[in-house]
Amino acid sequence: GAVVSQHPSRVICKSGTSVKIECRSLDFQATTMFWYRQFPKQSLMLMATSNEGSKATYEQGVEKDKFLINHASLTLSTLTVTSAHPEDSSFYICSARYRRGGSSEAFFGQGTRLTVV
Amino acid sequence: QKEVEQNSGPLSVPEGAIASLNCTYSDRGSQSFFWYRQYSGKSPELIMSIYSNGDKEDGRFTAQLNKASQYVSLLIRDSQPSDSATYLCAVTGMDTGRRALTFGSGTRLQVQP
């Protein structure tokens, strides 16, 4: 399958600071990437759809000024959690869909465990 | 009504048995169906994809799709303790890959040694 790489895998930051998470498609170009958040024992929650060269599309209830998404190239999308607070502590996962023939499967990065103290 | 529904479990099966995981979806326009496995603390990994009615087999895994009943299932034969994880069902319509998949909440599988 296609490879999606996410960095860092873990980060601890102080309340009020910002954290940037990178998501790269290593062996394919991804015009669209997706950012999810997952709290313990809960399912994936789609936060936003990142589109190369244009503004991200945010899901209802997700603050776009707090979760800044930049998709500057066909292989890189970044999520910046600004002015992080303890309630932002979560598992953040990116995904990209790899188109093969008539289908496109979604592959996930390794995830980033964010802890805000 | 949730768009993709799964029983949260846990589903407990003995080692060597067949585990049967089920998923229903509400959008009749759904065209692509996926099963992901997620170990605790890890991100989901793709196990199977299925696009047409019937069965699709890959090793110990068999995905079954019935679009008329809006039902997709995953069978795991000869279950192993290493199969213990949460299994996520995901669906999407016919698109160019610019839409996110819609995920169910997952079924936790426990394989007892």
PDB file of N, CA, C and O in Angstrom, chain A residues 24-99:
ATOM      1  N   ARG A  24       3.120  13.607   5.549  1.00  0.00           N
ATOM      2  CA  ARG A  24       3.689  13.506   4.212  1.00  0.00           C
ATOM      3  C   ARG A  24       3.241  12.221   3.516  1.00  0.00           C
ATOM      4  O   ARG A  24       3.216  11.153   4.126  1.00  0.00           O
ATOM      5  N   SER A  25       2.919  12.346   2.251  1.00  0.00           N
ATOM      6  CA  SER A  25       2.697  11.157   1.422  1.00  0.00           C
ATOM      7  C   SER A  25       4.045  10.864   0.765  1.00  0.00           C
ATOM      8  O   SER A  25       4.589  11.690   0.044  1.00  0.00           O
ATOM      9  N   LEU A  26       4.602   9.692   1.047  1.00  0.00           N
ATOM     10  CA  LEU A  26       5.988   9.419   0.659  1.00  0.00           C
ATOM     11  C   LEU A  26       6.137   8.915  -0.772  1.00  0.00           C
ATOM     12  O   LEU A  26       7.155   9.154  -1.416  1.00  0.00           O
ATOM     13  N   ASP A  27       5.175   8.167  -1.261  1.00  0.00           N
ATOM     14  CA  ASP A  27       5.358   7.562  -2.584  1.00  0.00           C
ATOM     15  C   ASP A  27       4.212   7.855  -3.532  1.00  0.00           C
ATOM     16  O   ASP A  27       4.040   7.163  -4.539  1.00  0.00           O
ATOM     17  N   PHE A  28       3.436   8.883  -3.215  1.00  0.00           N
ATOM     18  CA  PHE A  28       2.379   9.290  -4.125  1.00  0.00           C
ATOM     19  C   PHE A  28       2.038  10.741  -3.828  1.00  0.00           C
ATOM     20  O   PHE A  28       2.404  11.294  -2.782  1.00  0.00           O
ATOM     21  N   GLN A  29       1.364  11.362  -4.768  1.00  0.00           N
ATOM     22  CA  GLN A  29       0.939  12.744  -4.583  1.00  0.00           C
ATOM     23  C   GLN A  29      -0.487  12.754  -4.062  1.00  0.00           C
ATOM     24  O   GLN A  29      -1.353  12.050  -4.567  1.00  0.00           O
ATOM     25  N   ALA A  30      -0.709  13.577  -3.069  1.00  0.00           N
ATOM     26  CA  ALA A  30      -2.022  13.644  -2.435  1.00  0.00           C
ATOM     27  C   ALA A  30      -2.551  15.067  -2.530  1.00  0.00           C
ATOM     28  O   ALA A  30      -2.093  15.948  -1.803  1.00  0.00           O
ATOM     29  N   THR A  31      -3.496  15.289  -3.428  1.00  0.00           N
ATOM     30  CA  THR A  31      -4.086  16.620  -3.522  1.00  0.00           C
ATOM     31  C   THR A  31      -5.000  16.893  -2.330  1.00  0.00           C
ATOM     32  O   THR A  31      -5.292  18.034  -2.017  1.00  0.00           O
ATOM     33  N   THR A  32      -5.428  15.830  -1.686  1.00  0.00           N
ATOM     34  CA  THR A  32      -6.300  15.974  -0.531  1.00  0.00           C
ATOM     35  C   THR A  32      -5.799  15.105   0.612  1.00  0.00           C
ATOM     36  O   THR A  32      -5.459  13.941   0.395  1.00  0.00           O
ATOM     37  N   MET A  33      -5.716  15.674   1.782  1.00  0.00           N
ATOM     38  CA  MET A  33      -5.384  14.927   2.986  1.00  0.00           C
ATOM     39  C   MET A  33      -6.434  15.238   4.044  1.00  0.00           C
ATOM     40  O   MET A  33      -7.127  16.256   3.962  1.00  0.00           O
ATOM     41  N   PHE A  34      -6.544  14.365   5.011  1.00  0.00           N
ATOM     42  CA  PHE A  34      -7.576  14.496   6.030  1.00  0.00           C
ATOM     43  C   PHE A  34      -6.941  14.460   7.412  1.00  0.00           C
ATOM     44  O   PHE A  34      -6.020  13.684   7.652  1.00  0.00           O
ATOM     45  N   TRP A  35      -7.463  15.251   8.304  1.00  0.00           N
ATOM     46  CA  TRP A  35      -6.985  15.274   9.685  1.00  0.00           C
ATOM     47  C   TRP A  35      -8.093  14.801  10.614  1.00  0.00           C
ATOM     48  O   TRP A  35      -9.237  15.282  10.558  1.00  0.00           O
ATOM     49  N   TYR A  36      -7.714  13.842  11.479  1.00  0.00           N
ATOM     50  CA  TYR A  36      -8.646  13.275  12.439  1.00  0.00           C
ATOM     51  C   TYR A  36      -8.119  13.494  13.855  1.00  0.00           C
ATOM     52  O   TYR A  36      -6.921  13.661  14.085  1.00  0.00           O
ATOM     53  N   ARG A  37      -9.043  13.438  14.787  1.00  0.00           N
ATOM     54  CA  ARG A  37      -8.681  13.455  16.197  1.00  0.00           C
ATOM     55  C   ARG A  37      -9.382  12.275  16.847  1.00  0.00           C
ATOM     56  O   ARG A  37     -10.522  11.937  16.478  1.00  0.00           O
ATOM     57  N   GLN A  38      -8.695  11.644  17.784  1.00  0.00           N
ATOM     58  CA  GLN A  38      -9.294  10.491  18.451  1.00  0.00           C
ATOM     59  C   GLN A  38      -9.011  10.575  19.940  1.00  0.00           C
ATOM     60  O   GLN A  38      -7.843  10.581  20.358  1.00  0.00           O
ATOM     61  N   PHE A  39     -10.068  10.612  20.717  1.00  0.00           N
ATOM     62  CA  PHE A  39      -9.942  10.573  22.173  1.00  0.00           C
ATOM     63  C   PHE A  39      -9.973   9.119  22.621  1.00  0.00           C
ATOM     64  O   PHE A  39     -10.459   8.246  21.881  1.00  0.00           O
ATOM     65  N   PRO A  40      -9.450   8.837  23.819  1.00  0.00           N
ATOM     66  CA  PRO A  40      -9.365   7.445  24.285  1.00  0.00           C
ATOM     67  C   PRO A  40     -10.700   6.719  24.201  1.00  0.00           C
ATOM     68  O   PRO A  40     -11.734   7.260  24.586  1.00  0.00           O
ATOM     69  N   LYS A  41     -10.644   5.529  23.662  1.00  0.00           N
ATOM     70  CA  LYS A  41     -11.782   4.623  23.548  1.00  0.00           C
ATOM     71  C   LYS A  41     -12.918   5.208  22.688  1.00  0.00           C
ATOM     72  O   LYS A  41     -14.053   4.751  22.787  1.00  0.00           O
ATOM     73  N   GLN A  42     -12.608   6.181  21.869  1.00  0.00           N
ATOM     74  CA  GLN A  42     -13.606   6.731  20.958  1.00  0.00           C
ATOM     75  C   GLN A  42     -13.143   6.540  19.519  1.00  0.00           C
ATOM     76  O   GLN A  42     -11.991   6.203  19.261  1.00  0.00           O
ATOM     77  N   SER A  43     -14.067   6.746  18.600  1.00  0.00           N
ATOM     78  CA  SER A  43     -13.726   6.547  17.200  1.00  0.00           C
ATOM     79  C   SER A  43     -13.043   7.780  16.629  1.00  0.00           C
ATOM     80  O   SER A  43     -12.918   8.813  17.288  1.00  0.00           O
ATOM     81  N   LEU A  44     -12.622   7.638  15.395  1.00  0.00           N
ATOM     82  CA  LEU A  44     -11.996   8.762  14.692  1.00  0.00           C
ATOM     83  C   LEU A  44     -13.016   9.865  14.457  1.00  0.00           C
ATOM     84  O   LEU A  44     -14.147   9.612  14.068  1.00  0.00           O
ATOM     85  N   MET A  45     -12.590  11.097  14.671  1.00  0.00           N
ATOM     86  CA  MET A  45     -13.444  12.234  14.383  1.00  0.00           C
ATOM     87  C   MET A  45     -12.753  13.093  13.335  1.00  0.00           C
ATOM     88  O   MET A  45     -11.657  13.605  13.564  1.00  0.00           O
ATOM     89  N   LEU A  46     -13.384  13.230  12.185  1.00  0.00           N
ATOM     90  CA  LEU A  46     -12.814  14.055  11.127  1.00  0.00           C
ATOM     91  C   LEU A  46     -12.824  15.508  11.559  1.00  0.00           C
ATOM     92  O   LEU A  46     -13.859  16.043  11.951  1.00  0.00           O
ATOM     93  N   MET A  47     -11.655  16.137  11.480  1.00  0.00           N
ATOM     94  CA  MET A  47     -11.550  17.554  11.835  1.00  0.00           C
ATOM     95  C   MET A  47     -11.653  18.430  10.594  1.00  0.00           C
ATOM     96  O   MET A  47     -12.373  19.432  10.588  1.00  0.00           O
ATOM     97  N   ALA A  48     -10.885  18.065   9.564  1.00  0.00           N
ATOM     98  CA  ALA A  48     -10.828  18.932   8.394  1.00  0.00           C
ATOM     99  C   ALA A  48     -10.269  18.180   7.209  1.00  0.00           C
ATOM    100  O   ALA A  48      -9.589  17.165   7.359  1.00  0.00           O
ATOM    101  N   THR A  49     -10.587  18.699   6.048  1.00  0.00           N
ATOM    102  CA  THR A  49     -10.056  18.189   4.788  1.00  0.00           C
ATOM    103  C   THR A  49      -9.091  19.228   4.253  1.00  0.00           C
ATOM    104  O   THR A  49      -9.458  20.403   4.090  1.00  0.00           O
ATOM    105  N   SER A  50      -7.875  18.790   4.007  1.00  0.00           N
ATOM    106  CA  SER A  50      -6.809  19.680   3.561  1.00  0.00           C
ATOM    107  C   SER A  50      -6.656  19.566   2.048  1.00  0.00           C
ATOM    108  O   SER A  50      -6.445  18.478   1.527  1.00  0.00           O
ATOM    109  N   ASN A  51      -6.758  20.676   1.355  1.00  0.00           N
ATOM    110  CA  ASN A  51      -6.677  20.688  -0.100  1.00  0.00           C
ATOM    111  C   ASN A  51      -5.444  21.444  -0.563  1.00  0.00           C
ATOM    112  O   ASN A  51      -5.216  22.587  -0.153  1.00  0.00           O
ATOM    113  N   GLU A  52      -4.651  20.809  -1.401  1.00  0.00           N
ATOM    114  CA  GLU A  52      -3.424  21.423  -1.890  1.00  0.00           C
ATOM    115  C   GLU A  52      -3.729  22.704  -2.654  1.00  0.00           C
ATOM    116  O   GLU A  52      -4.566  22.692  -3.565  1.00  0.00           O
ATOM    117  N   GLY A  53      -3.099  23.768  -2.236  1.00  0.00           N
ATOM    118  CA  GLY A  53      -3.241  25.034  -2.936  1.00  0.00           C
ATOM    119  C   GLY A  53      -4.488  25.821  -2.608  1.00  0.00           C
ATOM    120  O   GLY A  53      -4.709  26.884  -3.202  1.00  0.00           O
ATOM    121  N   SER A  54      -5.301  25.352  -1.697  1.00  0.00           N
ATOM    122  CA  SER A  54      -6.505  26.097  -1.330  1.00  0.00           C
ATOM    123  C   SER A  54      -6.795  25.929   0.156  1.00  0.00           C
ATOM    124  O   SER A  54      -6.103  25.201   0.849  1.00  0.00           O
ATOM    125  N   LYS A  55      -7.828  26.620   0.597  1.00  0.00           N
ATOM    126  CA  LYS A  55      -8.151  26.578   2.022  1.00  0.00           C
ATOM    127  C   LYS A  55      -8.703  25.221   2.418  1.00  0.00           C
ATOM    128  O   LYS A  55      -9.380  24.550   1.649  1.00  0.00           O
ATOM    129  N   ALA A  56      -8.425  24.868   3.658  1.00  0.00           N
ATOM    130  CA  ALA A  56      -8.957  23.614   4.188  1.00  0.00           C
ATOM    131  C   ALA A  56     -10.449  23.759   4.468  1.00  0.00           C
ATOM    132  O   ALA A  56     -10.963  24.865   4.687  1.00  0.00           O
ATOM    133  N   THR A  57     -11.113  22.628   4.450  1.00  0.00           N
ATOM    134  CA  THR A  57     -12.538  22.586   4.786  1.00  0.00           C
ATOM    135  C   THR A  57     -12.681  21.970   6.168  1.00  0.00           C
ATOM    136  O   THR A  57     -12.258  20.836   6.379  1.00  0.00           O
ATOM    137  N   TYR A  58     -13.247  22.712   7.083  1.00  0.00           N
ATOM    138  CA  TYR A  58     -13.353  22.263   8.462  1.00  0.00           C
ATOM    139  C   TYR A  58     -14.730  21.683   8.755  1.00  0.00           C
ATOM    140  O   TYR A  58     -15.740  22.155   8.247  1.00  0.00           O
ATOM    141  N   GLU A  59     -14.739  20.666   9.600  1.00  0.00           N
ATOM    142  CA  GLU A  59     -16.008  20.084  10.022  1.00  0.00           C
ATOM    143  C   GLU A  59     -16.671  20.999  11.059  1.00  0.00           C
ATOM    144  O   GLU A  59     -16.003  21.814  11.711  1.00  0.00           O
ATOM    145  N   GLN A  60     -17.951  20.834  11.168  1.00  0.00           N
ATOM    146  CA  GLN A  60     -18.711  21.665  12.104  1.00  0.00           C
ATOM    147  C   GLN A  60     -18.170  21.496  13.509  1.00  0.00           C
ATOM    148  O   GLN A  60     -17.929  20.372  13.964  1.00  0.00           O
ATOM    149  N   GLY A  61     -17.984  22.608  14.187  1.00  0.00           N
ATOM    150  CA  GLY A  61     -17.523  22.567  15.563  1.00  0.00           C
ATOM    151  C   GLY A  61     -16.013  22.609  15.717  1.00  0.00           C
ATOM    152  O   GLY A  61     -15.515  22.703  16.848  1.00  0.00           O
ATOM    153  N   VAL A  62     -15.275  22.543  14.620  1.00  0.00           N
ATOM    154  CA  VAL A  62     -13.815  22.616  14.683  1.00  0.00           C
ATOM    155  C   VAL A  62     -13.381  24.055  14.395  1.00  0.00           C
ATOM    156  O   VAL A  62     -13.724  24.610  13.354  1.00  0.00           O
ATOM    157  N   GLU A  63     -12.638  24.632  15.320  1.00  0.00           N
ATOM    158  CA  GLU A  63     -12.233  26.042  15.177  1.00  0.00           C
ATOM    159  C   GLU A  63     -11.076  26.170  14.195  1.00  0.00           C
ATOM    160  O   GLU A  63      -9.954  25.722  14.464  1.00  0.00           O
ATOM    161  N   LYS A  64     -11.312  26.816  13.079  1.00  0.00           N
ATOM    162  CA  LYS A  64     -10.264  26.932  12.061  1.00  0.00           C
ATOM    163  C   LYS A  64      -9.129  27.837  12.505  1.00  0.00           C
ATOM    164  O   LYS A  64      -8.006  27.693  12.018  1.00  0.00           O
ATOM    165  N   ASP A  65      -9.401  28.775  13.399  1.00  0.00           N
ATOM    166  CA  ASP A  65      -8.326  29.650  13.868  1.00  0.00           C
ATOM    167  C   ASP A  65      -7.451  28.967  14.902  1.00  0.00           C
ATOM    168  O   ASP A  65      -6.344  29.426  15.178  1.00  0.00           O
ATOM    169  N   LYS A  66      -7.965  27.899  15.469  1.00  0.00           N
ATOM    170  CA  LYS A  66      -7.178  27.171  16.460  1.00  0.00           C
ATOM    171  C   LYS A  66      -6.395  26.045  15.809  1.00  0.00           C
ATOM    172  O   LYS A  66      -5.266  25.753  16.198  1.00  0.00           O
ATOM    173  N   PHE A  67      -6.984  25.411  14.841  1.00  0.00           N
ATOM    174  CA  PHE A  67      -6.339  24.301  14.146  1.00  0.00           C
ATOM    175  C   PHE A  67      -6.031  24.768  12.720  1.00  0.00           C
ATOM    176  O   PHE A  67      -6.845  24.643  11.812  1.00  0.00           O
ATOM    177  N   LEU A  68      -4.814  25.280  12.551  1.00  0.00           N
ATOM    178  CA  LEU A  68      -4.421  25.841  11.263  1.00  0.00           C
ATOM    179  C   LEU A  68      -3.873  24.745  10.363  1.00  0.00           C
ATOM    180  O   LEU A  68      -2.983  23.993  10.759  1.00  0.00           O
ATOM    181  N   ILE A  69      -4.405  24.669   9.172  1.00  0.00           N
ATOM    182  CA  ILE A  69      -3.967  23.644   8.236  1.00  0.00           C
ATOM    183  C   ILE A  69      -3.381  24.312   7.007  1.00  0.00           C
ATOM    184  O   ILE A  69      -3.961  25.223   6.431  1.00  0.00           O
ATOM    185  N   ASN A  70      -2.214  23.808   6.626  1.00  0.00           N
ATOM    186  CA  ASN A  70      -1.544  24.292   5.423  1.00  0.00           C
ATOM    187  C   ASN A  70      -1.172  23.109   4.548  1.00  0.00           C
ATOM    188  O   ASN A  70      -0.582  22.142   5.021  1.00  0.00           O
ATOM    189  N   HIS A  71      -1.531  23.185   3.284  1.00  0.00           N
ATOM    190  CA  HIS A  71      -1.236  22.084   2.346  1.00  0.00           C
ATOM    191  C   HIS A  71      -0.523  22.699   1.163  1.00  0.00           C
ATOM    192  O   HIS A  71      -1.101  22.927   0.108  1.00  0.00           O
ATOM    193  N   ALA A  72       0.765  22.978   1.389  1.00  0.00           N
ATOM    194  CA  ALA A  72       1.517  23.788   0.437  1.00  0.00           C
ATOM    195  C   ALA A  72       2.041  23.003  -0.754  1.00  0.00           C
ATOM    196  O   ALA A  72       2.397  23.587  -1.779  1.00  0.00           O
ATOM    197  N   SER A  73       2.108  21.694  -0.630  1.00  0.00           N
ATOM    198  CA  SER A  73       2.618  20.904  -1.752  1.00  0.00           C
ATOM    199  C   SER A  73       1.777  19.630  -1.890  1.00  0.00           C
ATOM    200  O   SER A  73       0.933  19.343  -1.045  1.00  0.00           O
ATOM    201  N   LEU A  74       2.045  18.888  -2.934  1.00  0.00           N
ATOM    202  CA  LEU A  74       1.277  17.673  -3.188  1.00  0.00           C
ATOM    203  C   LEU A  74       1.646  16.522  -2.268  1.00  0.00           C
ATOM    204  O   LEU A  74       1.039  15.449  -2.337  1.00  0.00           O
ATOM    205  N   THR A  75       2.659  16.725  -1.434  1.00  0.00           N
ATOM    206  CA  THR A  75       3.075  15.646  -0.541  1.00  0.00           C
ATOM    207  C   THR A  75       3.124  16.051   0.925  1.00  0.00           C
ATOM    208  O   THR A  75       3.517  15.242   1.770  1.00  0.00           O
ATOM    209  N   LEU A  76       2.729  17.263   1.249  1.00  0.00           N
ATOM    210  CA  LEU A  76       2.859  17.710   2.629  1.00  0.00           C
ATOM    211  C   LEU A  76       1.670  18.542   3.078  1.00  0.00           C
ATOM    212  O   LEU A  76       1.287  19.516   2.426  1.00  0.00           O
ATOM    213  N   SER A  77       1.091  18.137   4.192  1.00  0.00           N
ATOM    214  CA  SER A  77       0.073  18.937   4.867  1.00  0.00           C
ATOM    215  C   SER A  77       0.501  19.090   6.318  1.00  0.00           C
ATOM    216  O   SER A  77       1.071  18.163   6.905  1.00  0.00           O
ATOM    217  N   THR A  78       0.267  20.260   6.887  1.00  0.00           N
ATOM    218  CA  THR A  78       0.611  20.479   8.288  1.00  0.00           C
ATOM    219  C   THR A  78      -0.612  20.946   9.065  1.00  0.00           C
ATOM    220  O   THR A  78      -1.469  21.658   8.535  1.00  0.00           O
ATOM    221  N   LEU A  79      -0.664  20.500  10.307  1.00  0.00           N
ATOM    222  CA  LEU A  79      -1.704  20.920  11.242  1.00  0.00           C
ATOM    223  C   LEU A  79      -1.005  21.612  12.403  1.00  0.00           C
ATOM    224  O   LEU A  79      -0.123  21.015  13.033  1.00  0.00           O
ATOM    225  N   THR A  80      -1.358  22.844  12.667  1.00  0.00           N
ATOM    226  CA  THR A  80      -0.797  23.571  13.794  1.00  0.00           C
ATOM    227  C   THR A  80      -1.887  23.802  14.822  1.00  0.00           C
ATOM    228  O   THR A  80      -2.916  24.429  14.506  1.00  0.00           O
ATOM    229  N   VAL A  81      -1.655  23.294  16.015  1.00  0.00           N
ATOM    230  CA  VAL A  81      -2.573  23.526  17.121  1.00  0.00           C
ATOM    231  C   VAL A  81      -2.086  24.783  17.829  1.00  0.00           C
ATOM    232  O   VAL A  81      -0.992  24.786  18.423  1.00  0.00           O
ATOM    233  N   THR A  82      -2.829  25.847  17.729  1.00  0.00           N
ATOM    234  CA  THR A  82      -2.382  27.124  18.298  1.00  0.00           C
ATOM    235  C   THR A  82      -2.940  27.303  19.702  1.00  0.00           C
ATOM    236  O   THR A  82      -4.031  26.847  20.031  1.00  0.00           O
ATOM    237  N   SER A  83      -2.139  27.971  20.541  1.00  0.00           N
ATOM    238  CA  SER A  83      -2.538  28.241  21.925  1.00  0.00           C
ATOM    239  C   SER A  83      -3.170  27.001  22.553  1.00  0.00           C
ATOM    240  O   SER A  83      -4.333  27.006  22.966  1.00  0.00           O
ATOM    241  N   ALA A  84      -2.384  25.950  22.574  1.00  0.00           N
ATOM    242  CA  ALA A  84      -2.896  24.661  23.032  1.00  0.00           C
ATOM    243  C   ALA A  84      -3.288  24.696  24.504  1.00  0.00           C
ATOM    244  O   ALA A  84      -2.653  25.366  25.320  1.00  0.00           O
ATOM    245  N   HIS A  85      -4.356  23.961  24.805  1.00  0.00           N
ATOM    246  CA  HIS A  85      -4.814  23.812  26.180  1.00  0.00           C
ATOM    247  C   HIS A  85      -4.928  22.329  26.503  1.00  0.00           C
ATOM    248  O   HIS A  85      -4.977  21.490  25.589  1.00  0.00           O
ATOM    249  N   PRO A  86      -4.975  21.994  27.777  1.00  0.00           N
ATOM    250  CA  PRO A  86      -5.043  20.571  28.142  1.00  0.00           C
ATOM    251  C   PRO A  86      -6.170  19.809  27.447  1.00  0.00           C
ATOM    252  O   PRO A  86      -6.005  18.624  27.132  1.00  0.00           O
ATOM    253  N   GLU A  87      -7.290  20.461  27.180  1.00  0.00           N
ATOM    254  CA  GLU A  87      -8.382  19.754  26.518  1.00  0.00           C
ATOM    255  C   GLU A  87      -8.077  19.425  25.055  1.00  0.00           C
ATOM    256  O   GLU A  87      -8.825  18.663  24.413  1.00  0.00           O
ATOM    257  N   ASP A  88      -6.991  19.996  24.510  1.00  0.00           N
ATOM    258  CA  ASP A  88      -6.568  19.643  23.149  1.00  0.00           C
ATOM    259  C   ASP A  88      -5.727  18.372  23.137  1.00  0.00           C
ATOM    260  O   ASP A  88      -5.384  17.873  22.054  1.00  0.00           O
ATOM    261  N   SER A  89      -5.388  17.882  24.300  1.00  0.00           N
ATOM    262  CA  SER A  89      -4.617  16.635  24.379  1.00  0.00           C
ATOM    263  C   SER A  89      -5.425  15.523  23.733  1.00  0.00           C
ATOM    264  O   SER A  89      -6.571  15.262  24.114  1.00  0.00           O
ATOM    265  N   SER A  90      -4.817  14.877  22.755  1.00  0.00           N
ATOM    266  CA  SER A  90      -5.536  13.851  22.001  1.00  0.00           C
ATOM    267  C   SER A  90      -4.561  13.153  21.064  1.00  0.00           C
ATOM    268  O   SER A  90      -3.367  13.451  21.040  1.00  0.00           O
ATOM    269  N   PHE A  91      -5.085  12.212  20.311  1.00  0.00           N
ATOM    270  CA  PHE A  91      -4.322  11.502  19.290  1.00  0.00           C
ATOM    271  C   PHE A  91      -4.755  12.075  17.948  1.00  0.00           C
ATOM    272  O   PHE A  91      -5.925  11.971  17.576  1.00  0.00           O
ATOM    273  N   TYR A  92      -3.835  12.702  17.233  1.00  0.00           N
ATOM    274  CA  TYR A  92      -4.142  13.330  15.955  1.00  0.00           C
ATOM    275  C   TYR A  92      -3.575  12.457  14.835  1.00  0.00           C
ATOM    276  O   TYR A  92      -2.405  12.057  14.873  1.00  0.00           O
ATOM    277  N   ILE A  93      -4.410  12.167  13.850  1.00  0.00           N
ATOM    278  CA  ILE A  93      -4.005  11.266  12.775  1.00  0.00           C
ATOM    279  C   ILE A  93      -4.329  11.897  11.433  1.00  0.00           C
ATOM    280  O   ILE A  93      -5.420  12.445  11.247  1.00  0.00           O
ATOM    281  N   CYS A  94      -3.377  11.806  10.505  1.00  0.00           N
ATOM    282  CA  CYS A  94      -3.664  12.295   9.162  1.00  0.00           C
ATOM    283  C   CYS A  94      -3.882  11.102   8.226  1.00  0.00           C
ATOM    284  O   CYS A  94      -3.477   9.977   8.525  1.00  0.00           O
ATOM    285  N   SER A  95      -4.514  11.377   7.114  1.00  0.00           N
ATOM    286  CA  SER A  95      -4.814  10.334   6.152  1.00  0.00           C
ATOM    287  C   SER A  95      -4.790  10.919   4.750  1.00  0.00           C
ATOM    288  O   SER A  95      -5.065  12.100   4.552  1.00  0.00           O
ATOM    289  N   ALA A  96      -4.436  10.088   3.797  1.00  0.00           N
ATOM    290  CA  ALA A  96      -4.510  10.488   2.397  1.00  0.00           C
ATOM    291  C   ALA A  96      -5.072   9.326   1.615  1.00  0.00           C
ATOM    292  O   ALA A  96      -4.848   8.159   1.960  1.00  0.00           O
ATOM    293  N   ARG A  97      -5.785   9.636   0.571  1.00  0.00           N
ATOM    294  CA  ARG A  97      -6.359   8.593  -0.259  1.00  0.00           C
ATOM    295  C   ARG A  97      -5.492   8.404  -1.488  1.00  0.00           C
ATOM    296  O   ARG A  97      -5.145   9.340  -2.188  1.00  0.00           O
ATOM    297  N   TYR A  98      -5.144   7.145  -1.712  1.00  0.00           N
ATOM    298  CA  TYR A  98      -4.283   6.784  -2.829  1.00  0.00           C
ATOM    299  C   TYR A  98      -5.145   6.192  -3.921  1.00  0.00           C
ATOM    300  O   TYR A  98      -5.810   5.168  -3.727  1.00  0.00           O
ATOM    301  N   ARG A  99      -5.127   6.844  -5.075  1.00  0.00           N
ATOM    302  CA  ARG A  99      -6.000   6.417  -6.157  1.00  0.00           C
ATOM    303  C   ARG A  99      -5.309   5.349  -6.988  1.00  0.00           C
ATOM    304  O   ARG A  99      -4.206   5.546  -7.488  1.00  0.00           O
TER     305      ARG A  99
END
